[in-house]
Short mmCIF file of N, CA and C in Angstrom, two decimals:
data_model
loop_
_atom_site.label_atom_id
_atom_site.label_comp_id
_atom_site.label_asym_id
_atom_site.label_seq_id
_atom_site.Cartn_x
_atom_site.Cartn_y
_atom_site.Cartn_z
N UNK L 1 23.84 18.24 21.36
CA UNK L 1 23.79 19.63 20.97
C UNK L 1 23.40 20.45 22.19
N UNK L 2 24.02 21.58 22.38
CA UNK L 2 23.63 22.46 23.48
C UNK L 2 24.05 23.88 23.16
N UNK L 3 23.72 24.81 24.06
CA UNK L 3 24.14 26.19 23.88
C UNK L 3 23.43 26.92 22.78
N UNK L 4 22.13 26.72 22.63
CA UNK L 4 21.38 27.36 21.54
C UNK L 4 21.12 28.84 21.82
N UNK L 5 21.09 29.25 23.07
CA UNK L 5 20.82 30.65 23.40
C UNK L 5 19.34 30.96 23.38
N UNK L 6 19.02 32.22 23.24
CA UNK L 6 17.63 32.67 23.26
C UNK L 6 16.89 32.22 22.01
N UNK L 7 15.61 31.87 22.19
CA UNK L 7 14.73 31.48 21.09
C UNK L 7 13.40 32.23 21.20
N UNK L 8 12.71 32.31 20.09
CA UNK L 8 11.34 32.80 20.08
C UNK L 8 10.47 31.55 19.99
N UNK L 9 9.55 31.37 20.94
CA UNK L 9 8.68 30.20 20.91
C UNK L 9 7.36 30.56 20.24
N UNK L 10 6.94 29.67 19.34
CA UNK L 10 5.76 29.85 18.50
C UNK L 10 4.78 28.73 18.75
N UNK L 11 3.50 29.02 18.58
CA UNK L 11 2.49 27.97 18.67
C UNK L 11 1.85 27.75 17.32
N UNK L 12 1.77 26.49 16.93
CA UNK L 12 1.05 26.08 15.73
C UNK L 12 0.19 24.89 16.15
N UNK L 13 -1.12 25.08 16.09
CA UNK L 13 -2.00 24.04 16.63
C UNK L 13 -1.71 23.91 18.12
N UNK L 14 -1.58 22.67 18.57
CA UNK L 14 -1.30 22.41 19.98
C UNK L 14 0.19 22.28 20.26
N UNK L 15 1.03 22.49 19.26
CA UNK L 15 2.47 22.26 19.41
C UNK L 15 3.24 23.55 19.56
N UNK L 16 4.41 23.43 20.22
CA UNK L 16 5.32 24.56 20.39
C UNK L 16 6.56 24.35 19.54
N UNK L 17 6.94 25.40 18.85
CA UNK L 17 8.14 25.40 18.03
C UNK L 17 9.00 26.58 18.47
N UNK L 18 10.25 26.58 18.04
CA UNK L 18 11.14 27.68 18.38
C UNK L 18 12.05 27.98 17.20
N UNK L 19 12.46 29.24 17.14
CA UNK L 19 13.46 29.68 16.17
C UNK L 19 14.47 30.53 16.94
N UNK L 20 15.74 30.49 16.54
CA UNK L 20 16.75 31.30 17.23
C UNK L 20 16.41 32.79 17.15
N UNK L 21 16.49 33.47 18.27
CA UNK L 21 16.11 34.88 18.32
C UNK L 21 16.98 35.74 17.40
N UNK L 22 18.22 35.34 17.18
CA UNK L 22 19.09 36.14 16.32
C UNK L 22 18.72 36.06 14.84
N UNK L 23 17.78 35.19 14.49
CA UNK L 23 17.30 35.09 13.10
C UNK L 23 16.00 35.86 12.89
N UNK L 24 15.41 36.36 13.98
CA UNK L 24 14.12 37.06 13.91
C UNK L 24 14.36 38.55 13.79
N UNK L 25 13.77 39.15 12.76
CA UNK L 25 13.85 40.60 12.60
C UNK L 25 12.78 41.29 13.44
N UNK L 26 11.54 40.82 13.30
CA UNK L 26 10.45 41.40 14.08
C UNK L 26 9.24 40.49 14.06
N UNK L 27 8.32 40.77 14.97
CA UNK L 27 7.07 40.02 15.09
C UNK L 27 5.94 41.01 14.88
N UNK L 28 5.07 40.69 13.92
CA UNK L 28 3.99 41.61 13.54
C UNK L 28 2.63 41.02 13.87
N UNK L 29 1.68 41.91 14.17
CA UNK L 29 0.29 41.48 14.29
C UNK L 29 -0.19 41.07 12.91
N UNK L 30 -1.29 40.33 12.87
CA UNK L 30 -1.81 39.94 11.56
C UNK L 30 -2.17 41.19 10.77
N UNK L 31 -2.07 41.05 9.46
CA UNK L 31 -2.34 42.16 8.57
C UNK L 31 -2.74 41.62 7.21
N UNK L 32 -3.20 42.51 6.36
CA UNK L 32 -3.59 42.11 5.02
C UNK L 32 -2.36 41.62 4.26
N UNK L 33 -2.53 40.50 3.59
CA UNK L 33 -1.47 39.91 2.78
C UNK L 33 -1.91 40.00 1.33
N UNK L 34 -1.08 40.60 0.49
CA UNK L 34 -1.39 40.71 -0.94
C UNK L 34 -1.12 39.35 -1.59
N UNK L 35 -2.16 38.77 -2.15
CA UNK L 35 -2.05 37.44 -2.78
C UNK L 35 -1.25 37.53 -4.07
N UNK L 36 -0.58 36.43 -4.41
CA UNK L 36 0.21 36.36 -5.64
C UNK L 36 -0.38 35.24 -6.49
N UNK L 37 -0.78 35.54 -7.73
CA UNK L 37 -1.35 34.49 -8.59
C UNK L 37 -0.38 33.33 -8.80
N UNK L 38 -0.91 32.13 -8.78
CA UNK L 38 -0.17 30.88 -9.03
C UNK L 38 0.94 30.60 -8.03
N UNK L 39 0.90 31.22 -6.87
CA UNK L 39 1.90 30.92 -5.83
C UNK L 39 1.65 29.51 -5.30
N UNK L 40 2.70 28.83 -4.85
CA UNK L 40 2.49 27.51 -4.25
C UNK L 40 1.64 27.63 -2.99
N UNK L 41 1.04 26.52 -2.57
CA UNK L 41 0.08 26.52 -1.46
C UNK L 41 0.65 27.10 -0.17
N UNK L 42 1.94 26.95 0.07
CA UNK L 42 2.51 27.43 1.33
C UNK L 42 2.84 28.92 1.31
N UNK L 43 2.80 29.56 0.14
CA UNK L 43 3.08 30.99 0.05
C UNK L 43 1.75 31.75 0.02
N UNK L 44 1.49 32.51 1.07
CA UNK L 44 0.23 33.24 1.18
C UNK L 44 0.22 34.51 0.34
N UNK L 45 1.39 35.10 0.12
CA UNK L 45 1.50 36.34 -0.63
C UNK L 45 2.64 37.17 -0.07
N UNK L 46 2.49 38.50 -0.17
CA UNK L 46 3.54 39.39 0.31
C UNK L 46 2.95 40.47 1.21
N UNK L 47 3.80 40.96 2.11
CA UNK L 47 3.46 42.11 2.96
C UNK L 47 4.57 43.14 2.83
N UNK L 48 4.26 44.36 3.23
CA UNK L 48 5.26 45.41 3.26
C UNK L 48 5.88 45.44 4.65
N UNK L 49 7.21 45.32 4.70
CA UNK L 49 7.94 45.42 5.96
C UNK L 49 8.97 46.52 5.78
N UNK L 50 8.66 47.68 6.33
CA UNK L 50 9.57 48.83 6.28
C UNK L 50 10.00 49.18 4.86
N UNK L 51 9.02 49.13 3.93
CA UNK L 51 9.29 49.52 2.56
C UNK L 51 9.77 48.40 1.65
N UNK L 52 9.88 47.19 2.17
CA UNK L 52 10.34 46.05 1.37
C UNK L 52 9.24 44.99 1.31
N UNK L 53 9.00 44.44 0.13
CA UNK L 53 8.05 43.33 -0.01
C UNK L 53 8.67 42.06 0.54
N UNK L 54 7.95 41.38 1.42
CA UNK L 54 8.44 40.15 2.04
C UNK L 54 7.39 39.05 1.84
N UNK L 55 7.82 37.89 1.34
CA UNK L 55 6.91 36.75 1.15
C UNK L 55 6.47 36.22 2.50
N UNK L 56 5.18 35.87 2.58
CA UNK L 56 4.62 35.29 3.80
C UNK L 56 4.29 33.83 3.54
N UNK L 57 4.83 32.96 4.39
CA UNK L 57 4.65 31.52 4.27
C UNK L 57 3.75 31.05 5.40
N UNK L 58 2.79 30.19 5.08
CA UNK L 58 1.89 29.62 6.09
C UNK L 58 2.61 28.45 6.75
N UNK L 59 3.03 28.63 7.99
CA UNK L 59 3.76 27.59 8.69
C UNK L 59 2.93 26.32 8.85
N UNK L 60 1.62 26.44 8.95
CA UNK L 60 0.75 25.26 9.05
C UNK L 60 0.92 24.37 7.82
N UNK L 61 0.93 24.97 6.64
CA UNK L 61 1.06 24.19 5.39
C UNK L 61 2.43 23.53 5.34
N UNK L 62 3.48 24.27 5.68
CA UNK L 62 4.83 23.71 5.66
C UNK L 62 4.93 22.51 6.58
N UNK L 63 4.26 22.58 7.73
CA UNK L 63 4.31 21.49 8.71
C UNK L 63 3.30 20.38 8.43
N UNK L 64 2.50 20.53 7.36
CA UNK L 64 1.54 19.49 7.00
C UNK L 64 0.30 19.48 7.88
N UNK L 65 -0.03 20.61 8.49
CA UNK L 65 -1.20 20.70 9.35
C UNK L 65 -2.37 21.30 8.59
N UNK L 66 -3.59 21.03 9.04
CA UNK L 66 -4.75 21.60 8.34
C UNK L 66 -4.83 23.11 8.54
N UNK L 67 -5.47 23.77 7.60
CA UNK L 67 -5.64 25.22 7.68
C UNK L 67 -6.48 25.58 8.91
N UNK L 68 -6.28 26.79 9.39
CA UNK L 68 -7.06 27.30 10.52
C UNK L 68 -7.35 28.77 10.27
N UNK L 69 -8.47 29.23 10.80
CA UNK L 69 -8.81 30.64 10.67
C UNK L 69 -7.86 31.49 11.50
N UNK L 70 -7.56 32.67 11.00
CA UNK L 70 -6.78 33.62 11.78
C UNK L 70 -7.63 34.12 12.93
N UNK L 71 -6.97 34.52 14.02
CA UNK L 71 -7.66 35.16 15.12
C UNK L 71 -6.75 36.23 15.72
N UNK L 72 -7.13 36.79 16.85
CA UNK L 72 -6.35 37.88 17.44
C UNK L 72 -4.95 37.45 17.87
N UNK L 73 -4.71 36.17 18.04
CA UNK L 73 -3.39 35.68 18.46
C UNK L 73 -2.46 35.44 17.27
N UNK L 74 -2.99 35.40 16.05
CA UNK L 74 -2.18 35.15 14.85
C UNK L 74 -1.08 36.19 14.73
N UNK L 75 0.14 35.72 14.43
CA UNK L 75 1.28 36.62 14.28
C UNK L 75 2.05 36.28 13.01
N UNK L 76 2.80 37.27 12.54
CA UNK L 76 3.70 37.09 11.40
C UNK L 76 5.11 37.35 11.91
N UNK L 77 5.96 36.33 11.78
CA UNK L 77 7.34 36.42 12.27
C UNK L 77 8.24 36.64 11.06
N UNK L 78 8.88 37.81 11.01
CA UNK L 78 9.78 38.15 9.91
C UNK L 78 11.18 37.71 10.33
N UNK L 79 11.79 36.87 9.49
CA UNK L 79 13.10 36.34 9.86
C UNK L 79 14.00 36.19 8.66
N UNK L 80 15.24 35.80 8.95
CA UNK L 80 16.27 35.62 7.92
C UNK L 80 16.49 34.15 7.66
N UNK L 81 16.53 33.78 6.38
CA UNK L 81 16.87 32.43 5.96
C UNK L 81 18.17 32.46 5.18
N UNK L 82 18.89 31.36 5.23
CA UNK L 82 20.12 31.22 4.43
C UNK L 82 19.96 29.95 3.61
N UNK L 83 20.03 30.10 2.29
CA UNK L 83 19.99 28.94 1.41
C UNK L 83 21.18 29.04 0.47
N UNK L 84 22.07 28.10 0.58
CA UNK L 84 23.29 28.19 -0.22
C UNK L 84 24.07 29.42 0.20
N UNK L 85 24.36 30.27 -0.75
CA UNK L 85 25.09 31.51 -0.45
C UNK L 85 24.17 32.71 -0.38
N UNK L 86 22.88 32.47 -0.27
CA UNK L 86 21.88 33.52 -0.33
C UNK L 86 21.22 33.75 1.02
N UNK L 87 21.09 35.01 1.42
CA UNK L 87 20.40 35.36 2.65
C UNK L 87 19.17 36.17 2.26
N UNK L 88 18.02 35.82 2.80
CA UNK L 88 16.79 36.52 2.42
C UNK L 88 15.84 36.62 3.59
N UNK L 89 14.96 37.61 3.51
CA UNK L 89 13.90 37.79 4.48
C UNK L 89 12.70 36.98 4.04
N UNK L 90 12.08 36.29 4.99
CA UNK L 90 10.83 35.58 4.76
C UNK L 90 10.01 35.75 6.03
N UNK L 91 8.70 35.78 5.88
CA UNK L 91 7.82 35.87 7.04
C UNK L 91 7.04 34.58 7.19
N UNK L 92 6.87 34.12 8.42
CA UNK L 92 6.08 32.94 8.72
C UNK L 92 4.81 33.36 9.44
N UNK L 93 3.64 32.95 8.92
CA UNK L 93 2.40 33.17 9.66
C UNK L 93 2.25 32.00 10.61
N UNK L 94 2.07 32.33 11.87
CA UNK L 94 1.96 31.32 12.91
C UNK L 94 0.72 31.60 13.76
N UNK L 95 0.21 30.59 14.43
CA UNK L 95 -1.01 30.77 15.23
C UNK L 95 -0.81 31.74 16.39
N UNK L 96 0.39 31.73 16.98
CA UNK L 96 0.68 32.62 18.10
C UNK L 96 2.17 32.63 18.39
N UNK L 97 2.61 33.65 19.09
CA UNK L 97 3.98 33.73 19.59
C UNK L 97 3.88 33.78 21.10
N UNK L 98 4.67 32.93 21.77
CA UNK L 98 4.61 32.88 23.22
C UNK L 98 5.58 33.86 23.88
N UNK L 99 6.88 33.68 23.60
CA UNK L 99 7.86 34.47 24.34
C UNK L 99 9.25 34.34 23.71
N UNK L 100 10.14 35.22 24.18
CA UNK L 100 11.56 35.09 23.91
C UNK L 100 12.16 34.57 25.21
N UNK L 101 12.85 33.44 25.12
CA UNK L 101 13.36 32.81 26.34
C UNK L 101 14.47 31.82 25.98
N UNK L 102 15.10 31.29 26.99
CA UNK L 102 16.07 30.21 26.80
C UNK L 102 15.35 28.89 27.05
N UNK L 103 15.75 27.87 26.35
CA UNK L 103 15.23 26.54 26.62
C UNK L 103 15.79 26.04 27.94
N UNK L 104 15.08 25.15 28.59
CA UNK L 104 15.55 24.59 29.87
C UNK L 104 16.96 24.04 29.70
N UNK L 105 17.87 24.49 30.54
CA UNK L 105 19.25 24.02 30.48
C UNK L 105 19.98 24.47 29.23
N UNK L 106 19.36 25.36 28.43
CA UNK L 106 19.95 25.83 27.18
C UNK L 106 20.38 24.66 26.30
N UNK L 107 19.52 23.61 26.26
CA UNK L 107 19.87 22.38 25.55
C UNK L 107 18.88 22.05 24.45
N UNK L 108 19.44 21.57 23.34
CA UNK L 108 18.66 21.00 22.24
C UNK L 108 19.26 19.65 21.95
N UNK L 109 18.42 18.63 21.83
CA UNK L 109 18.88 17.27 21.56
C UNK L 109 18.37 16.81 20.21
N UNK L 110 19.03 15.81 19.64
CA UNK L 110 18.55 15.21 18.40
C UNK L 110 17.19 14.56 18.64
N UNK L 111 16.44 14.39 17.57
CA UNK L 111 15.17 13.69 17.65
C UNK L 111 15.47 12.24 18.03
N UNK L 112 14.86 11.73 19.12
CA UNK L 112 15.17 10.37 19.56
C UNK L 112 14.87 9.32 18.49
N UNK L 113 15.85 8.51 18.19
CA UNK L 113 15.71 7.37 17.27
C UNK L 113 15.16 7.75 15.90
N UNK L 114 15.46 8.96 15.43
CA UNK L 114 14.94 9.42 14.14
C UNK L 114 15.35 8.50 13.00
N UNK L 115 16.61 8.08 12.99
CA UNK L 115 17.07 7.22 11.89
C UNK L 115 16.39 5.86 11.95
N UNK L 116 16.28 5.28 13.13
CA UNK L 116 15.64 3.98 13.29
C UNK L 116 14.18 4.03 12.81
N UNK L 117 13.50 5.12 13.11
CA UNK L 117 12.09 5.26 12.75
C UNK L 117 11.87 5.78 11.33
N UNK L 118 12.98 5.97 10.59
CA UNK L 118 12.91 6.47 9.22
C UNK L 118 12.17 7.81 9.16
N UNK L 119 12.47 8.68 10.10
CA UNK L 119 11.83 9.97 10.26
C UNK L 119 12.57 11.02 9.45
N UNK L 120 11.88 11.67 8.56
CA UNK L 120 12.46 12.75 7.78
C UNK L 120 12.46 14.00 8.66
N UNK L 121 13.60 14.31 9.22
CA UNK L 121 13.66 15.42 10.17
C UNK L 121 14.28 16.68 9.57
N UNK L 122 14.13 16.85 8.26
CA UNK L 122 14.70 18.03 7.61
C UNK L 122 14.13 19.34 8.14
N UNK L 123 12.91 19.34 8.62
CA UNK L 123 12.29 20.57 9.10
C UNK L 123 12.83 21.02 10.44
N UNK L 124 13.45 20.13 11.19
CA UNK L 124 13.82 20.47 12.56
C UNK L 124 15.30 20.22 12.83
N UNK L 125 15.83 21.01 13.76
CA UNK L 125 17.22 20.78 14.15
C UNK L 125 17.33 20.09 15.49
N UNK L 126 16.23 19.92 16.18
CA UNK L 126 16.27 19.19 17.44
C UNK L 126 15.06 19.48 18.31
N UNK L 127 15.12 18.88 19.51
CA UNK L 127 14.04 19.00 20.49
C UNK L 127 14.62 19.56 21.77
N UNK L 128 13.94 20.53 22.34
CA UNK L 128 14.33 21.07 23.64
C UNK L 128 13.13 21.08 24.54
N UNK L 129 13.28 21.71 25.69
CA UNK L 129 12.16 21.85 26.62
C UNK L 129 12.12 23.29 27.13
N UNK L 130 10.91 23.76 27.34
CA UNK L 130 10.70 25.06 27.96
C UNK L 130 9.67 24.86 29.05
N UNK L 131 10.06 25.11 30.29
CA UNK L 131 9.22 24.88 31.46
C UNK L 131 8.69 23.44 31.46
N UNK L 132 9.57 22.51 31.09
CA UNK L 132 9.24 21.09 31.12
C UNK L 132 8.49 20.56 29.91
N UNK L 133 7.99 21.44 29.05
CA UNK L 133 7.24 21.03 27.86
C UNK L 133 8.18 20.92 26.66
N UNK L 134 7.93 19.94 25.77
CA UNK L 134 8.75 19.81 24.57
C UNK L 134 8.56 21.00 23.64
N UNK L 135 9.66 21.43 23.04
CA UNK L 135 9.68 22.50 22.05
C UNK L 135 10.53 22.00 20.89
N UNK L 136 10.00 22.07 19.68
CA UNK L 136 10.71 21.63 18.48
C UNK L 136 11.41 22.82 17.85
N UNK L 137 12.72 22.73 17.70
CA UNK L 137 13.49 23.81 17.09
C UNK L 137 13.46 23.65 15.57
N UNK L 138 12.90 24.64 14.88
CA UNK L 138 12.81 24.59 13.42
C UNK L 138 14.16 24.86 12.79
N UNK L 139 14.48 24.13 11.74
CA UNK L 139 15.70 24.36 10.97
C UNK L 139 15.33 25.34 9.85
N UNK L 140 15.50 26.61 10.10
CA UNK L 140 15.04 27.64 9.17
C UNK L 140 15.66 27.50 7.78
N UNK L 141 16.91 27.10 7.71
CA UNK L 141 17.58 27.04 6.42
C UNK L 141 17.17 25.83 5.59
N UNK L 142 16.50 24.86 6.19
CA UNK L 142 16.04 23.68 5.46
C UNK L 142 14.53 23.51 5.54
N UNK L 143 13.84 24.52 6.05
CA UNK L 143 12.41 24.43 6.32
C UNK L 143 11.59 24.04 5.10
N UNK L 144 11.99 24.46 3.92
CA UNK L 144 11.21 24.20 2.72
C UNK L 144 11.68 22.99 1.94
N UNK L 145 12.76 22.36 2.40
CA UNK L 145 13.30 21.19 1.70
C UNK L 145 12.34 20.00 1.68
N UNK L 146 11.50 19.86 2.68
CA UNK L 146 10.63 18.69 2.78
C UNK L 146 9.35 18.83 1.98
N UNK L 147 9.09 20.01 1.41
CA UNK L 147 7.90 20.18 0.60
C UNK L 147 8.09 19.45 -0.73
N UNK L 148 7.08 18.72 -1.18
CA UNK L 148 7.19 18.04 -2.48
C UNK L 148 7.41 19.05 -3.60
N UNK L 149 8.22 18.69 -4.57
CA UNK L 149 8.53 19.57 -5.71
C UNK L 149 7.26 20.08 -6.40
N UNK L 150 6.23 19.24 -6.49
CA UNK L 150 5.02 19.64 -7.19
C UNK L 150 4.26 20.73 -6.46
N UNK L 151 4.53 20.93 -5.17
CA UNK L 151 3.81 21.92 -4.38
C UNK L 151 4.65 23.16 -4.12
N UNK L 152 5.90 23.16 -4.52
CA UNK L 152 6.75 24.24 -4.07
C UNK L 152 7.57 24.88 -5.17
N UNK L 153 7.81 26.12 -4.99
CA UNK L 153 8.82 26.85 -5.73
C UNK L 153 9.73 27.42 -4.65
N UNK L 154 10.80 28.03 -5.01
CA UNK L 154 11.67 28.62 -4.01
C UNK L 154 10.93 29.78 -3.35
N UNK L 155 10.59 29.69 -2.03
CA UNK L 155 9.83 30.75 -1.40
C UNK L 155 10.57 32.07 -1.38
N UNK L 156 11.86 32.04 -1.62
CA UNK L 156 12.63 33.27 -1.66
C UNK L 156 12.41 34.00 -2.97
N UNK L 157 11.82 33.33 -3.95
CA UNK L 157 11.55 33.95 -5.25
C UNK L 157 10.13 34.47 -5.37
N UNK L 158 9.26 34.18 -4.40
CA UNK L 158 7.86 34.60 -4.48
C UNK L 158 7.71 36.10 -4.35
#
């Protein structure tokens, strides 16, 4: 795989992730999130984005990482998801946003030996590098597929 183009690089814990820049609407500073009763654990609530309510998803929960306190680097990335024939806005709360840039060599590769290792790689579309460091490209359209049914509802319906 190659030719991914520009990406937005995100930090979650000690890891770097990326999403295609053409799927990002905007990047917001942290703000108050209106909680929704009985929402699944990964849905934090909703925020107002230019007059529209947008669900906010905790990327740490989706990735199976422990919760962390928000700080001044916390950002909310508003982006577009496609599920089936449906296109919707969803926001991801992430620990930080690094930059908009191209991956080294504009290349993304498959996860090495994923099938051999029985690795469920539904969350990611591949691995690239930025300034020599590994960056995991998130598969936005399948990001919620790996959540167990008991913990999830369609985040586009929240």
